[in-house]
Amino acid sequence: DLIMVCVLWRRPDLVPDEVKEARASRMEEAVLVAHSITVLNLLSHAVGRTKKFDIQALVRMPKNFKEWSVGDAQYQRRIHHKRSTQNASKEISSWMLVNQPKRAVYLIEVADPSLFNLQSFEMKGMFPDPQNAILSFMKRAKDHRILCRFLDEGHTYLGYVLADFKECSFQSWETIAADLDTFLEPNPDARPAPEEILLSMKTLKVQRSFEKTDPRMVIGSVQDLQAFRQIWDSKSEEAQAHASFLRAKGLESKYQVRLNLGAPRNRIGLEAWPYPGLPPCYDCVLEVLGFVAF
């Protein structure tokens, strides 16, 4: 029987006409099944590649941020400040996690920041130092939009954004002066509890596949504001180009303000993370460039 099957299947001219007629009725179905298997294999391979790129991007983001932060002197000073005050400060209580109000701030992408008429930090009657930079930020944030740019390598592809902090309250935040920096941080002992400011944005610059289905992604929660004296790195071409842009706009300030972002303290109400096996990366640094009047 085996020899007969091999011979008959290899020699179509030896197959009886009755058998050929019986096979003809199933030929269209066989072709459809073969094409379906080809398409299924193609889609499975494409989904596998997409998942692979997603996981690689998610694993790479914390690594890139850590490598960037190690080479950034200002961020290293922030880490030292956090460690030095960790023992003296109290842990965030469960009362604060439950009662802490949330304030959502939606960032707007800016393609060409040179089109805006920006205002700098300097204000009349204020001595130029980091502490007054924080005060200037809080005062101008009430009636101005804030132009920022992403500094860390994990978010630089997002470029420039506009933020509106008009509805945000810094009532229960406290100013802490360090050697070279001034920080504005939420006070966990304050009553009422300080607001948690969540930054999110819609972007068309897709880096990961889940952004296609949900273009609004949570960037992170504002952990603190950091102000320090501006020092330009003459060896960096990016820093030189950025300094030239600020000079052209008349915004070459003597100090700089950053928004340091991190993981939300209370994730209740946030959308589910699409990759439960991997921790989300909310670490991010935004540099304040200037203010745009409403």
PDB file of C-alpha atoms in Angstrom:
ATOM      1  CA  ASP A   1       0.000   0.000   0.000  1.00  0.00           C
ATOM      2  CA  LEU A   2       2.852   2.390   0.819  1.00  0.00           C
ATOM      3  CA  ILE A   3       4.430   1.847  -2.583  1.00  0.00           C
ATOM      4  CA  MET A   4       1.102   2.352  -4.301  1.00  0.00           C
ATOM      5  CA  VAL A   5       0.442   5.600  -2.410  1.00  0.00           C
ATOM      6  CA  CYS A   6       3.891   6.955  -3.232  1.00  0.00           C
ATOM      7  CA  VAL A   7       3.579   6.053  -6.874  1.00  0.00           C
ATOM      8  CA  LEU A   8       0.038   7.390  -7.258  1.00  0.00           C
ATOM      9  CA  TRP A   9       0.789  10.725  -5.527  1.00  0.00           C
ATOM     10  CA  ARG A  10       4.022  11.224  -7.477  1.00  0.00           C
ATOM     11  CA  ARG A  11       2.529  10.216 -10.775  1.00  0.00           C
ATOM     12  CA  PRO A  12      -0.692  12.214 -11.276  1.00  0.00           C
ATOM     13  CA  ASP A  13      -1.163  10.608 -14.654  1.00  0.00           C
ATOM     14  CA  LEU A  14      -1.565   7.264 -12.882  1.00  0.00           C
ATOM     15  CA  VAL A  15      -4.304   8.536 -10.587  1.00  0.00           C
ATOM     16  CA  PRO A  16      -7.732   7.366 -11.773  1.00  0.00           C
ATOM     17  CA  ASP A  17     -10.063  10.034 -13.128  1.00  0.00           C
ATOM     18  CA  GLU A  18     -12.667   9.246 -10.471  1.00  0.00           C
ATOM     19  CA  VAL A  19     -10.148  10.087  -7.722  1.00  0.00           C
ATOM     20  CA  LYS A  20      -9.134  13.324  -9.485  1.00  0.00           C
ATOM     21  CA  GLU A  21     -12.755  14.423  -9.707  1.00  0.00           C
ATOM     22  CA  ALA A  22     -13.234  13.719  -5.996  1.00  0.00           C
ATOM     23  CA  ARG A  23     -10.160  15.790  -5.153  1.00  0.00           C
ATOM     24  CA  ALA A  24     -11.211  18.727  -7.324  1.00  0.00           C
ATOM     25  CA  SER A  25     -14.113  19.564  -5.015  1.00  0.00           C
ATOM     26  CA  ARG A  26     -11.682  19.980  -2.091  1.00  0.00           C
ATOM     27  CA  MET A  27      -8.969  21.819  -3.997  1.00  0.00           C
ATOM     28  CA  GLU A  28     -10.311  25.334  -3.249  1.00  0.00           C
ATOM     29  CA  GLU A  29     -10.588  24.567   0.461  1.00  0.00           C
ATOM     30  CA  ALA A  30      -7.053  23.147   0.504  1.00  0.00           C
ATOM     31  CA  VAL A  31      -5.683  26.319  -1.145  1.00  0.00           C
ATOM     32  CA  LEU A  32      -7.518  28.537   1.375  1.00  0.00           C
ATOM     33  CA  VAL A  33      -6.126  26.505   4.287  1.00  0.00           C
ATOM     34  CA  ALA A  34      -2.595  26.769   2.876  1.00  0.00           C
ATOM     35  CA  HIS A  35      -2.904  30.553   2.491  1.00  0.00           C
ATOM     36  CA  SER A  36      -4.408  30.855   5.971  1.00  0.00           C
ATOM     37  CA  ILE A  37      -1.467  28.998   7.494  1.00  0.00           C
ATOM     38  CA  THR A  38       0.950  31.313   5.638  1.00  0.00           C
ATOM     39  CA  VAL A  39      -0.844  34.436   6.909  1.00  0.00           C
ATOM     40  CA  LEU A  40      -1.024  33.015  10.447  1.00  0.00           C
ATOM     41  CA  ASN A  41       2.712  32.351  10.507  1.00  0.00           C
ATOM     42  CA  LEU A  42       3.400  35.862   9.200  1.00  0.00           C
ATOM     43  CA  LEU A  43       1.207  37.533  11.823  1.00  0.00           C
ATOM     44  CA  SER A  44       2.637  35.404  14.624  1.00  0.00           C
ATOM     45  CA  HIS A  45       6.130  36.396  13.598  1.00  0.00           C
ATOM     46  CA  ALA A  46       5.165  40.083  13.394  1.00  0.00           C
ATOM     47  CA  VAL A  47       3.511  40.027  16.844  1.00  0.00           C
ATOM     48  CA  GLY A  48       6.539  38.275  18.277  1.00  0.00           C
ATOM     49  CA  ARG A  49       8.867  40.906  16.857  1.00  0.00           C
ATOM     50  CA  THR A  50       6.680  43.725  18.183  1.00  0.00           C
ATOM     51  CA  LYS A  51       6.593  42.211  21.662  1.00  0.00           C
ATOM     52  CA  LYS A  52      10.341  41.731  21.507  1.00  0.00           C
ATOM     53  CA  PHE A  53      10.939  45.394  20.623  1.00  0.00           C
ATOM     54  CA  ASP A  54       8.501  46.495  23.345  1.00  0.00           C
ATOM     55  CA  ILE A  55      10.246  44.488  26.047  1.00  0.00           C
ATOM     56  CA  GLN A  56      13.680  45.609  24.860  1.00  0.00           C
ATOM     57  CA  ALA A  57      12.552  49.256  24.978  1.00  0.00           C
ATOM     58  CA  LEU A  58      11.094  48.851  28.466  1.00  0.00           C
ATOM     59  CA  VAL A  59      14.234  47.171  29.760  1.00  0.00           C
ATOM     60  CA  ARG A  60      16.427  49.769  28.056  1.00  0.00           C
ATOM     61  CA  MET A  61      14.627  52.828  29.479  1.00  0.00           C
ATOM     62  CA  PRO A  62      15.708  52.410  33.139  1.00  0.00           C
ATOM     63  CA  LYS A  63      19.214  51.510  31.985  1.00  0.00           C
ATOM     64  CA  ASN A  64      19.497  54.611  29.782  1.00  0.00           C
ATOM     65  CA  PHE A  65      18.130  56.838  32.530  1.00  0.00           C
ATOM     66  CA  LYS A  66      20.619  55.477  35.062  1.00  0.00           C
ATOM     67  CA  GLU A  67      23.535  55.944  32.667  1.00  0.00           C
ATOM     68  CA  TRP A  68      22.390  59.511  31.947  1.00  0.00           C
ATOM     69  CA  SER A  69      21.899  60.347  35.627  1.00  0.00           C
ATOM     70  CA  VAL A  70      25.387  59.119  36.523  1.00  0.00           C
ATOM     71  CA  GLY A  71      26.909  61.633  34.109  1.00  0.00           C
ATOM     72  CA  ASP A  72      24.644  64.520  35.196  1.00  0.00           C
ATOM     73  CA  ALA A  73      26.157  66.441  38.127  1.00  0.00           C
ATOM     74  CA  GLN A  74      22.918  68.199  39.034  1.00  0.00           C
ATOM     75  CA  TYR A  75      20.948  64.965  39.265  1.00  0.00           C
ATOM     76  CA  GLN A  76      23.702  63.392  41.368  1.00  0.00           C
ATOM     77  CA  ARG A  77      23.408  66.308  43.795  1.00  0.00           C
ATOM     78  CA  ARG A  78      19.683  65.635  43.973  1.00  0.00           C
ATOM     79  CA  ILE A  79      20.316  61.967  44.805  1.00  0.00           C
ATOM     80  CA  HIS A  80      22.765  63.009  47.531  1.00  0.00           C
ATOM     81  CA  HIS A  81      20.182  65.448  48.905  1.00  0.00           C
ATOM     82  CA  LYS A  82      17.495  62.754  48.974  1.00  0.00           C
ATOM     83  CA  ARG A  83      19.786  60.329  50.777  1.00  0.00           C
ATOM     84  CA  SER A  84      20.926  62.898  53.330  1.00  0.00           C
ATOM     85  CA  THR A  85      17.360  63.889  54.195  1.00  0.00           C
ATOM     86  CA  GLN A  86      15.911  60.380  54.092  1.00  0.00           C
ATOM     87  CA  ASN A  87      16.789  59.573  57.712  1.00  0.00           C
ATOM     88  CA  ALA A  88      15.564  62.918  59.009  1.00  0.00           C
ATOM     89  CA  SER A  89      12.282  62.888  57.092  1.00  0.00           C
ATOM     90  CA  LYS A  90       9.288  60.772  57.982  1.00  0.00           C
ATOM     91  CA  GLU A  91       7.891  58.095  55.748  1.00  0.00           C
ATOM     92  CA  ILE A  92       4.801  58.906  53.719  1.00  0.00           C
ATOM     93  CA  SER A  93       1.870  57.815  55.831  1.00  0.00           C
ATOM     94  CA  SER A  94      -1.067  55.753  54.646  1.00  0.00           C
ATOM     95  CA  TRP A  95      -3.284  58.737  55.528  1.00  0.00           C
ATOM     96  CA  MET A  96      -1.433  60.842  52.978  1.00  0.00           C
ATOM     97  CA  LEU A  97      -1.726  58.154  50.306  1.00  0.00           C
ATOM     98  CA  VAL A  98      -5.482  57.976  50.807  1.00  0.00           C
ATOM     99  CA  ASN A  99      -6.182  61.688  51.242  1.00  0.00           C
ATOM    100  CA  GLN A 100      -3.616  63.120  48.856  1.00  0.00           C
ATOM    101  CA  PRO A 101      -5.473  64.859  46.015  1.00  0.00           C
ATOM    102  CA  LYS A 102      -4.386  64.295  42.435  1.00  0.00           C
ATOM    103  CA  ARG A 103      -3.991  66.955  39.796  1.00  0.00           C
ATOM    104  CA  ALA A 104      -3.610  65.931  36.153  1.00  0.00           C
ATOM    105  CA  VAL A 105      -1.498  68.129  33.891  1.00  0.00           C
ATOM    106  CA  TYR A 106      -1.621  67.315  30.182  1.00  0.00           C
ATOM    107  CA  LEU A 107       1.452  68.230  28.182  1.00  0.00           C
ATOM    108  CA  ILE A 108       1.144  69.577  24.643  1.00  0.00           C
ATOM    109  CA  GLU A 109       3.779  68.759  22.066  1.00  0.00           C
ATOM    110  CA  VAL A 110       5.600  71.723  20.524  1.00  0.00           C
ATOM    111  CA  ALA A 111       7.148  71.262  17.096  1.00  0.00           C
ATOM    112  CA  ASP A 112       8.932  74.630  16.866  1.00  0.00           C
ATOM    113  CA  PRO A 113       9.576  76.385  20.206  1.00  0.00           C
ATOM    114  CA  SER A 114      11.066  79.426  18.439  1.00  0.00           C
ATOM    115  CA  LEU A 115       7.537  80.525  17.439  1.00  0.00           C
ATOM    116  CA  PHE A 116       6.634  81.441  21.033  1.00  0.00           C
ATOM    117  CA  ASN A 117       7.315  84.744  22.713  1.00  0.00           C
ATOM    118  CA  LEU A 118       8.946  83.412  25.865  1.00  0.00           C
ATOM    119  CA  GLN A 119       9.552  85.179  29.155  1.00  0.00           C
ATOM    120  CA  SER A 120      12.515  84.357  31.378  1.00  0.00           C
ATOM    121  CA  PHE A 121      12.779  83.722  35.127  1.00  0.00           C
ATOM    122  CA  GLU A 122      14.189  87.170  35.936  1.00  0.00           C
ATOM    123  CA  MET A 123      11.660  89.398  37.673  1.00  0.00           C
ATOM    124  CA  LYS A 124      12.115  92.952  38.889  1.00  0.00           C
ATOM    125  CA  GLY A 125      13.027  93.309  42.543  1.00  0.00           C
ATOM    126  CA  MET A 126      14.245  89.708  42.874  1.00  0.00           C
ATOM    127  CA  PHE A 127      17.888  88.831  43.442  1.00  0.00           C
ATOM    128  CA  PRO A 128      19.017  86.143  40.951  1.00  0.00           C
ATOM    129  CA  ASP A 129      19.522  83.028  43.054  1.00  0.00           C
ATOM    130  CA  PRO A 130      18.037  79.480  42.932  1.00  0.00           C
ATOM    131  CA  GLN A 131      15.512  80.129  45.706  1.00  0.00           C
ATOM    132  CA  ASN A 132      14.052  83.108  43.858  1.00  0.00           C
ATOM    133  CA  ALA A 133      13.937  80.959  40.714  1.00  0.00           C
ATOM    134  CA  ILE A 134      11.538  78.633  42.540  1.00  0.00           C
ATOM    135  CA  LEU A 135       9.449  81.599  43.691  1.00  0.00           C
ATOM    136  CA  SER A 136       9.427  82.985  40.161  1.00  0.00           C
ATOM    137  CA  PHE A 137       8.264  79.610  38.835  1.00  0.00           C
ATOM    138  CA  MET A 138       5.355  79.398  41.274  1.00  0.00           C
ATOM    139  CA  LYS A 139       4.311  82.993  40.591  1.00  0.00           C
ATOM    140  CA  ARG A 140       4.462  82.779  36.792  1.00  0.00           C
ATOM    141  CA  ALA A 141       2.815  79.346  36.721  1.00  0.00           C
ATOM    142  CA  LYS A 142      -0.456  80.947  37.841  1.00  0.00           C
ATOM    143  CA  ASP A 143      -0.940  82.940  34.628  1.00  0.00           C
ATOM    144  CA  HIS A 144       1.561  81.433  32.150  1.00  0.00           C
ATOM    145  CA  ARG A 145       2.092  78.215  30.309  1.00  0.00           C
ATOM    146  CA  ILE A 146       5.520  76.684  30.816  1.00  0.00           C
ATOM    147  CA  LEU A 147       7.744  75.575  27.953  1.00  0.00           C
ATOM    148  CA  CYS A 148       9.845  72.544  28.880  1.00  0.00           C
ATOM    149  CA  ARG A 149      12.084  70.054  27.175  1.00  0.00           C
ATOM    150  CA  PHE A 150      12.911  66.458  28.082  1.00  0.00           C
ATOM    151  CA  LEU A 151      16.490  65.961  29.238  1.00  0.00           C
ATOM    152  CA  ASP A 152      16.927  62.258  29.979  1.00  0.00           C
ATOM    153  CA  GLU A 153      17.720  59.845  27.169  1.00  0.00           C
ATOM    154  CA  GLY A 154      14.570  57.794  27.667  1.00  0.00           C
ATOM    155  CA  HIS A 155      12.291  60.729  26.794  1.00  0.00           C
ATOM    156  CA  THR A 156      14.346  63.053  24.590  1.00  0.00           C
ATOM    157  CA  TYR A 157      12.427  61.837  21.541  1.00  0.00           C
ATOM    158  CA  LEU A 158       9.385  63.721  22.894  1.00  0.00           C
ATOM    159  CA  GLY A 159      11.207  67.031  22.428  1.00  0.00           C
ATOM    160  CA  TYR A 160       9.534  70.236  23.654  1.00  0.00           C
ATOM    161  CA  VAL A 161       6.192  70.474  25.474  1.00  0.00           C
ATOM    162  CA  LEU A 162       3.892  73.086  26.985  1.00  0.00           C
ATOM    163  CA  ALA A 163       2.550  72.550  30.512  1.00  0.00           C
ATOM    164  CA  ASP A 164      -0.278  74.362  32.263  1.00  0.00           C
ATOM    165  CA  PHE A 165       0.125  74.424  36.073  1.00  0.00           C
ATOM    166  CA  LYS A 166      -2.533  77.091  36.585  1.00  0.00           C
ATOM    167  CA  GLU A 167      -4.826  74.759  38.545  1.00  0.00           C
ATOM    168  CA  CYS A 168      -2.009  73.220  40.599  1.00  0.00           C
ATOM    169  CA  SER A 169      -1.489  74.195  44.213  1.00  0.00           C
ATOM    170  CA  PHE A 170       1.911  74.231  45.912  1.00  0.00           C
ATOM    171  CA  GLN A 171       0.373  75.188  49.250  1.00  0.00           C
ATOM    172  CA  SER A 172       1.707  72.193  51.216  1.00  0.00           C
ATOM    173  CA  TRP A 173       5.076  72.111  49.480  1.00  0.00           C
ATOM    174  CA  GLU A 174       8.197  73.333  51.254  1.00  0.00           C
ATOM    175  CA  THR A 175      11.387  74.965  49.994  1.00  0.00           C
ATOM    176  CA  ILE A 176      14.668  73.360  51.077  1.00  0.00           C
ATOM    177  CA  ALA A 177      17.960  75.124  50.417  1.00  0.00           C
ATOM    178  CA  ALA A 178      21.066  72.978  49.857  1.00  0.00           C
ATOM    179  CA  ASP A 179      24.662  73.999  49.116  1.00  0.00           C
ATOM    180  CA  LEU A 180      24.251  74.563  45.372  1.00  0.00           C
ATOM    181  CA  ASP A 181      20.557  73.825  44.840  1.00  0.00           C
ATOM    182  CA  THR A 182      17.124  74.767  46.096  1.00  0.00           C
ATOM    183  CA  PHE A 183      14.383  72.133  46.137  1.00  0.00           C
ATOM    184  CA  LEU A 184      10.613  72.485  46.280  1.00  0.00           C
ATOM    185  CA  GLU A 185       9.213  69.259  47.744  1.00  0.00           C
ATOM    186  CA  PRO A 186       5.844  68.078  49.100  1.00  0.00           C
ATOM    187  CA  ASN A 187       5.704  68.088  52.890  1.00  0.00           C
ATOM    188  CA  PRO A 188       4.305  64.730  54.102  1.00  0.00           C
ATOM    189  CA  ASP A 189       3.387  66.238  57.496  1.00  0.00           C
ATOM    190  CA  ALA A 190       1.387  69.139  56.049  1.00  0.00           C
ATOM    191  CA  ARG A 191      -2.371  69.393  56.422  1.00  0.00           C
ATOM    192  CA  PRO A 192      -4.079  69.405  53.998  1.00  0.00           C
ATOM    193  CA  ALA A 193      -2.008  66.839  52.149  1.00  0.00           C
ATOM    194  CA  PRO A 194       0.031  68.219  49.245  1.00  0.00           C
ATOM    195  CA  GLU A 195      -1.286  67.626  45.748  1.00  0.00           C
ATOM    196  CA  GLU A 196       0.248  64.920  43.631  1.00  0.00           C
ATOM    197  CA  ILE A 197       0.808  66.353  40.155  1.00  0.00           C
ATOM    198  CA  LEU A 198       0.610  63.720  37.396  1.00  0.00           C
ATOM    199  CA  LEU A 199       1.983  64.622  33.970  1.00  0.00           C
ATOM    200  CA  SER A 200       0.655  62.863  30.894  1.00  0.00           C
ATOM    201  CA  MET A 201       0.529  63.625  27.201  1.00  0.00           C
ATOM    202  CA  LYS A 202      -0.696  62.481  23.834  1.00  0.00           C
ATOM    203  CA  THR A 203       2.053  61.857  21.348  1.00  0.00           C
ATOM    204  CA  LEU A 204       2.299  60.805  17.719  1.00  0.00           C
ATOM    205  CA  LYS A 205       5.969  59.914  18.131  1.00  0.00           C
ATOM    206  CA  VAL A 206       5.326  56.240  18.776  1.00  0.00           C
ATOM    207  CA  GLN A 207       8.174  54.394  20.458  1.00  0.00           C
ATOM    208  CA  ARG A 208       6.289  51.386  21.828  1.00  0.00           C
ATOM    209  CA  SER A 209       3.353  49.518  20.384  1.00  0.00           C
ATOM    210  CA  PHE A 210       0.916  50.084  23.286  1.00  0.00           C
ATOM    211  CA  GLU A 211       1.068  53.828  22.568  1.00  0.00           C
ATOM    212  CA  LYS A 212      -0.746  53.146  19.304  1.00  0.00           C
ATOM    213  CA  THR A 213      -3.839  51.929  21.126  1.00  0.00           C
ATOM    214  CA  ASP A 214      -3.494  54.407  24.019  1.00  0.00           C
ATOM    215  CA  PRO A 215      -1.622  57.501  22.797  1.00  0.00           C
ATOM    216  CA  ARG A 216      -2.072  59.249  26.159  1.00  0.00           C
ATOM    217  CA  MET A 217       0.683  57.945  28.381  1.00  0.00           C
ATOM    218  CA  VAL A 218       1.470  58.879  31.970  1.00  0.00           C
ATOM    219  CA  ILE A 219       4.914  60.473  32.029  1.00  0.00           C
ATOM    220  CA  GLY A 220       5.221  60.463  35.811  1.00  0.00           C
ATOM    221  CA  SER A 221       4.489  62.233  39.084  1.00  0.00           C
ATOM    222  CA  VAL A 222       6.311  65.450  40.026  1.00  0.00           C
ATOM    223  CA  GLN A 223       8.569  64.496  42.930  1.00  0.00           C
ATOM    224  CA  ASP A 224      10.278  67.865  43.354  1.00  0.00           C
ATOM    225  CA  LEU A 225      11.500  71.016  41.622  1.00  0.00           C
ATOM    226  CA  GLN A 226      15.233  71.680  41.555  1.00  0.00           C
ATOM    227  CA  ALA A 227      16.811  75.088  40.916  1.00  0.00           C
ATOM    228  CA  PHE A 228      20.543  75.714  40.527  1.00  0.00           C
ATOM    229  CA  ARG A 229      22.979  78.069  38.882  1.00  0.00           C
ATOM    230  CA  GLN A 230      23.292  77.490  35.146  1.00  0.00           C
ATOM    231  CA  ILE A 231      26.615  76.080  33.935  1.00  0.00           C
ATOM    232  CA  TRP A 232      26.950  75.337  30.227  1.00  0.00           C
ATOM    233  CA  ASP A 233      28.992  72.371  29.075  1.00  0.00           C
ATOM    234  CA  SER A 234      31.138  73.806  26.299  1.00  0.00           C
ATOM    235  CA  LYS A 235      32.152  70.320  25.123  1.00  0.00           C
ATOM    236  CA  SER A 236      28.597  69.240  24.367  1.00  0.00           C
ATOM    237  CA  GLU A 237      27.278  70.188  20.919  1.00  0.00           C
ATOM    238  CA  GLU A 238      23.704  69.755  22.130  1.00  0.00           C
ATOM    239  CA  ALA A 239      24.322  72.134  25.048  1.00  0.00           C
ATOM    240  CA  GLN A 240      25.896  74.700  22.730  1.00  0.00           C
ATOM    241  CA  ALA A 241      22.943  74.511  20.335  1.00  0.00           C
ATOM    242  CA  HIS A 242      20.511  74.831  23.220  1.00  0.00           C
ATOM    243  CA  ALA A 243      22.441  77.818  24.630  1.00  0.00           C
ATOM    244  CA  SER A 244      22.365  79.484  21.202  1.00  0.00           C
ATOM    245  CA  PHE A 245      18.594  79.000  21.063  1.00  0.00           C
ATOM    246  CA  LEU A 246      18.166  80.630  24.485  1.00  0.00           C
ATOM    247  CA  ARG A 247      20.447  83.541  23.539  1.00  0.00           C
ATOM    248  CA  ALA A 248      18.433  84.150  20.389  1.00  0.00           C
ATOM    249  CA  LYS A 249      15.256  84.301  22.463  1.00  0.00           C
ATOM    250  CA  GLY A 250      16.893  86.445  25.147  1.00  0.00           C
ATOM    251  CA  LEU A 251      16.363  83.717  27.766  1.00  0.00           C
ATOM    252  CA  GLU A 252      19.906  82.958  28.830  1.00  0.00           C
ATOM    253  CA  SER A 253      19.098  82.780  32.512  1.00  0.00           C
ATOM    254  CA  LYS A 254      21.662  82.559  35.297  1.00  0.00           C
ATOM    255  CA  TYR A 255      19.889  79.627  36.850  1.00  0.00           C
ATOM    256  CA  GLN A 256      17.877  76.634  35.754  1.00  0.00           C
ATOM    257  CA  VAL A 257      14.751  74.925  37.094  1.00  0.00           C
ATOM    258  CA  ARG A 258      14.029  71.250  36.584  1.00  0.00           C
ATOM    259  CA  LEU A 259      10.988  69.094  37.248  1.00  0.00           C
ATOM    260  CA  ASN A 260      12.078  65.696  38.542  1.00  0.00           C
ATOM    261  CA  LEU A 261       9.468  63.039  37.923  1.00  0.00           C
ATOM    262  CA  GLY A 262       9.047  59.595  39.422  1.00  0.00           C
ATOM    263  CA  ALA A 263       6.525  56.833  40.038  1.00  0.00           C
ATOM    264  CA  PRO A 264       3.058  57.921  41.255  1.00  0.00           C
ATOM    265  CA  ARG A 265       2.681  57.487  45.017  1.00  0.00           C
ATOM    266  CA  ASN A 266      -0.861  56.127  44.714  1.00  0.00           C
ATOM    267  CA  ARG A 267      -1.635  54.228  41.518  1.00  0.00           C
ATOM    268  CA  ILE A 268      -5.346  53.823  42.267  1.00  0.00           C
ATOM    269  CA  GLY A 269      -7.282  55.110  39.270  1.00  0.00           C
ATOM    270  CA  LEU A 270      -4.361  54.847  36.869  1.00  0.00           C
ATOM    271  CA  GLU A 271      -4.725  52.709  33.771  1.00  0.00           C
ATOM    272  CA  ALA A 272      -3.419  49.158  33.991  1.00  0.00           C
ATOM    273  CA  TRP A 273       0.172  48.691  32.906  1.00  0.00           C
ATOM    274  CA  PRO A 274       0.140  46.536  29.751  1.00  0.00           C
ATOM    275  CA  TYR A 275       3.209  44.543  30.829  1.00  0.00           C
ATOM    276  CA  PRO A 276       2.584  43.252  34.379  1.00  0.00           C
ATOM    277  CA  GLY A 277       5.847  41.321  34.418  1.00  0.00           C
ATOM    278  CA  LEU A 278       7.937  44.468  33.928  1.00  0.00           C
ATOM    279  CA  PRO A 279       7.973  47.564  36.160  1.00  0.00           C
ATOM    280  CA  PRO A 280       7.012  50.822  34.415  1.00  0.00           C
ATOM    281  CA  CYS A 281       9.667  53.526  34.146  1.00  0.00           C
ATOM    282  CA  TYR A 282       8.345  56.891  35.318  1.00  0.00           C
ATOM    283  CA  ASP A 283      11.754  58.472  36.023  1.00  0.00           C
ATOM    284  CA  CYS A 284      12.043  61.579  33.905  1.00  0.00           C
ATOM    285  CA  VAL A 285      13.596  65.070  34.007  1.00  0.00           C
ATOM    286  CA  LEU A 286      12.053  68.172  32.428  1.00  0.00           C
ATOM    287  CA  GLU A 287      13.963  71.415  32.037  1.00  0.00           C
ATOM    288  CA  VAL A 288      12.001  74.678  32.237  1.00  0.00           C
ATOM    289  CA  LEU A 289      12.940  76.985  29.350  1.00  0.00           C
ATOM    290  CA  GLY A 290      10.543  79.892  29.761  1.00  0.00           C
ATOM    291  CA  PHE A 291       6.988  81.055  30.180  1.00  0.00           C
ATOM    292  CA  VAL A 292       4.257  81.758  27.627  1.00  0.00           C
ATOM    293  CA  ALA A 293       1.452  84.158  28.527  1.00  0.00           C
ATOM    294  CA  PHE A 294      -2.121  82.908  28.114  1.00  0.00           C
TER     295      PHE A 294
END
